[in-house]
Coordinates of C-alpha atoms in Angstrom, one line a residue:
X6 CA 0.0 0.0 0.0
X7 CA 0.9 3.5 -0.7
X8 CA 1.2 6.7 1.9
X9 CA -1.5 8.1 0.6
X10 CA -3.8 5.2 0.7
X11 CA -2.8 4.7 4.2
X12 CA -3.5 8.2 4.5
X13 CA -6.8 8.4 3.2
X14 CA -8.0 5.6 5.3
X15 CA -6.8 6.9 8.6
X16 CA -8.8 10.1 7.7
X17 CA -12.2 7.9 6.9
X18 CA -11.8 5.9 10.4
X19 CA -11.0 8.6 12.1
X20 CA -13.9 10.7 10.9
X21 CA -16.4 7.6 11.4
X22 CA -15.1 7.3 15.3
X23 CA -16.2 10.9 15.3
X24 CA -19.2 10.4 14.3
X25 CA -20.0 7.9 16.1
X26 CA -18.8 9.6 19.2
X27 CA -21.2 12.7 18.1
X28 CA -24.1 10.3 18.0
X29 CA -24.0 8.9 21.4
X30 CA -23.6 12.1 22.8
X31 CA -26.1 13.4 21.3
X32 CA -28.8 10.7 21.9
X33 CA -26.9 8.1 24.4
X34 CA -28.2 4.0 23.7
X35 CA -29.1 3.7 27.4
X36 CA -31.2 7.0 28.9
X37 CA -29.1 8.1 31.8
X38 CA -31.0 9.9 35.0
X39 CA -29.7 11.8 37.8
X40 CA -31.4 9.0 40.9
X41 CA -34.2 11.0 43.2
X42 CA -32.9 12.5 46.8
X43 CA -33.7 9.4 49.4
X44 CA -33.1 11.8 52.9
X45 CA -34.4 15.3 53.8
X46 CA -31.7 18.4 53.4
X47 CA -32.1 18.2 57.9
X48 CA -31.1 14.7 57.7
X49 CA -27.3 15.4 57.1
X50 CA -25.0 15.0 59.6
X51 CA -23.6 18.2 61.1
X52 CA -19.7 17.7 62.8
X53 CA -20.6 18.3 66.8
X54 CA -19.7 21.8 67.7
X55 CA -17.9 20.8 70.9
X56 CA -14.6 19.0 69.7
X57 CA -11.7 20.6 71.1
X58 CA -8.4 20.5 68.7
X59 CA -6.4 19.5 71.5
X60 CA -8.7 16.6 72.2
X61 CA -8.0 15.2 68.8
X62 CA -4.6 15.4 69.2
X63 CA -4.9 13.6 72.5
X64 CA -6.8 11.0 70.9
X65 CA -4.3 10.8 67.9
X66 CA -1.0 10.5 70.2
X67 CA -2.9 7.5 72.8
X68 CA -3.4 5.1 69.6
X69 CA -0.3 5.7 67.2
X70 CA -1.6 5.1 63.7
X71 CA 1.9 4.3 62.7
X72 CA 2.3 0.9 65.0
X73 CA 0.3 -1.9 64.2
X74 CA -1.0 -2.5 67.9
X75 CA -1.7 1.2 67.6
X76 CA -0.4 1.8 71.0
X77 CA 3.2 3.6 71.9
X78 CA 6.5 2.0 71.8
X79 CA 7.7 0.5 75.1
X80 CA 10.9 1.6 74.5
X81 CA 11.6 5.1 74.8
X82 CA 13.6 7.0 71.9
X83 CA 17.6 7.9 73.1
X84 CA 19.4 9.6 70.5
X85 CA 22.8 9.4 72.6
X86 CA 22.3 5.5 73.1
X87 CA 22.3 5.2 69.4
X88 CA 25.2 7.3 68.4
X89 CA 27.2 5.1 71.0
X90 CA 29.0 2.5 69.0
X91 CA 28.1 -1.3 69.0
X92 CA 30.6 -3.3 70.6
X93 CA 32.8 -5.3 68.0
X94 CA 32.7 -9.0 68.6
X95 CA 35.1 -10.8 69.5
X96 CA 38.4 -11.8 67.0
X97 CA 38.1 -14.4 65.2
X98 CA 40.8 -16.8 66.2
X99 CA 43.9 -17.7 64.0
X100 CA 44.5 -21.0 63.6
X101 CA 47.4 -23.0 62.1
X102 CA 47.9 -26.5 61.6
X103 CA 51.3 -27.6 62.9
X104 CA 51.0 -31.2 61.3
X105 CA 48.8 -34.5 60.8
X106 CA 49.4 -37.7 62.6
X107 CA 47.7 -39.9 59.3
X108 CA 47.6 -43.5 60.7
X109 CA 46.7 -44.9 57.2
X110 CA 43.7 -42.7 57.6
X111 CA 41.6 -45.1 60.3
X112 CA 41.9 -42.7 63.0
X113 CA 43.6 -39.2 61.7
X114 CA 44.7 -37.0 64.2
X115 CA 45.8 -33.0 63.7
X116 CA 47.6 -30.4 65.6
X117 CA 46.0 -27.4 66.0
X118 CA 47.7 -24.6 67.4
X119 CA 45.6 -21.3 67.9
X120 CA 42.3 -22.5 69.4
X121 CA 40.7 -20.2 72.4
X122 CA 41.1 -21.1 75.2
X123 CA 44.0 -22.9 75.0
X124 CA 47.9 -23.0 75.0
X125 CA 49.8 -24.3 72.4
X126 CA 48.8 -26.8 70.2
X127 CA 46.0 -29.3 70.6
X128 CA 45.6 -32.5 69.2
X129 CA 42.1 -32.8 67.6
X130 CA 40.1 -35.4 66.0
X131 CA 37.4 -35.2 63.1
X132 CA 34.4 -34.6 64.5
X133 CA 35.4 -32.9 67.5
X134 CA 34.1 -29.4 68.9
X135 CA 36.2 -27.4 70.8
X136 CA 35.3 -23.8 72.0
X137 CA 32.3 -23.8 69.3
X138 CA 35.0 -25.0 66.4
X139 CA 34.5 -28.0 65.2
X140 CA 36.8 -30.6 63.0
X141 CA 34.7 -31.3 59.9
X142 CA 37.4 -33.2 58.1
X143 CA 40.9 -33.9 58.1
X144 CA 42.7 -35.2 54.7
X145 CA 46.5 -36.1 54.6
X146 CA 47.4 -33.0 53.4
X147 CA 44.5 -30.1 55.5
X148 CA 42.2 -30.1 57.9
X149 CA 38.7 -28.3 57.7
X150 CA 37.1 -26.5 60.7
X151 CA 34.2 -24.5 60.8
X152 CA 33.0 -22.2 63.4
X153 CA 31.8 -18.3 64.2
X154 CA 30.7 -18.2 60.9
X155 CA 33.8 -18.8 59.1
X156 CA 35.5 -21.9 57.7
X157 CA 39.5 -22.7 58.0
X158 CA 41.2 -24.7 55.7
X159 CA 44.6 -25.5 57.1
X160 CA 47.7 -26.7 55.5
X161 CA 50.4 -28.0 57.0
X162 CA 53.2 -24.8 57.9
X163 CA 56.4 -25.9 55.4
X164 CA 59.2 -23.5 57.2
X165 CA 61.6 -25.1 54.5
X166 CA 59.5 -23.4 51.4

């Protein structure tokens, strides 16, 4: 088709919808009527003369629209409490692995140097939880812990390399 067939047929469509539009404006399908007054004009409801502002604001500050139990917080706002700074938790450990006592792998056994709580190194087994650590595997050549939301992965310390 050509631009000025296109043309020519947005123009006819267009002026039908106009039409059309003028038609049922002019005499709608459905008649349309404004519904009769049901009450008396002394039948409205008048706001009582005798609220007090401040009342209102009472009312407003005893239910809090902005909780959902629409009662006050229990806890009373401290601006210097929260500009104090949280206390930092405690550091995480550092652990190192001072070597593996394999046993052909029936019963590993590692040397873990750096736990809290204790003093030098500690033998530990797979399995075992010590200060909220705990072994989750030991391999000939590392040993896995997990704990305080971090996991180690030791390797043996190789002073020659």
């Amino acid at each position: 088709m050509r631009s000025g067939a296109i043309n020519a047929s947005l123009i006819v469509a267009g002026s039908a919808g106009l039409a059309l539009g003028v038609r049922l404006a002019a005499a709608p399908l459905v008649s349309v009527g404004v519904p009769q007054r049901v009450g008396n004009p002394e039948q409205v409801v008048q706001p009582s003369p005798n609220a007090h502002p401040d009342s209102l604001v009472a009312v407003l500050v005893a239910r809090d629209p902005f909780r959902v139990t629409r009662r006050p917080s229990n806890v009373v706002y401290d601006p210097l409490r929260l500009a104090q700074p949280a206390t930092p938790p405690p550091p995480k450990p550092l652990l190192a692995l001072v070597g593996i006592v394999w046993d052909n792998g029936r019963d590993p056994t590692a040397l873990v140097e750096g736990l809290p709580g204790v003093d030098g190194p500690r033998p530990v087994r797979q399995g075992e939880t010590i200060a909220g650590l705990r072994v989750k595997a030991i391999k000939p050549d590392r040993v896995v812990i997990t704990g305080l939301d971090t996991t180690w992965t030791l390797t043996v310390r190789e002073p020659w390399k």
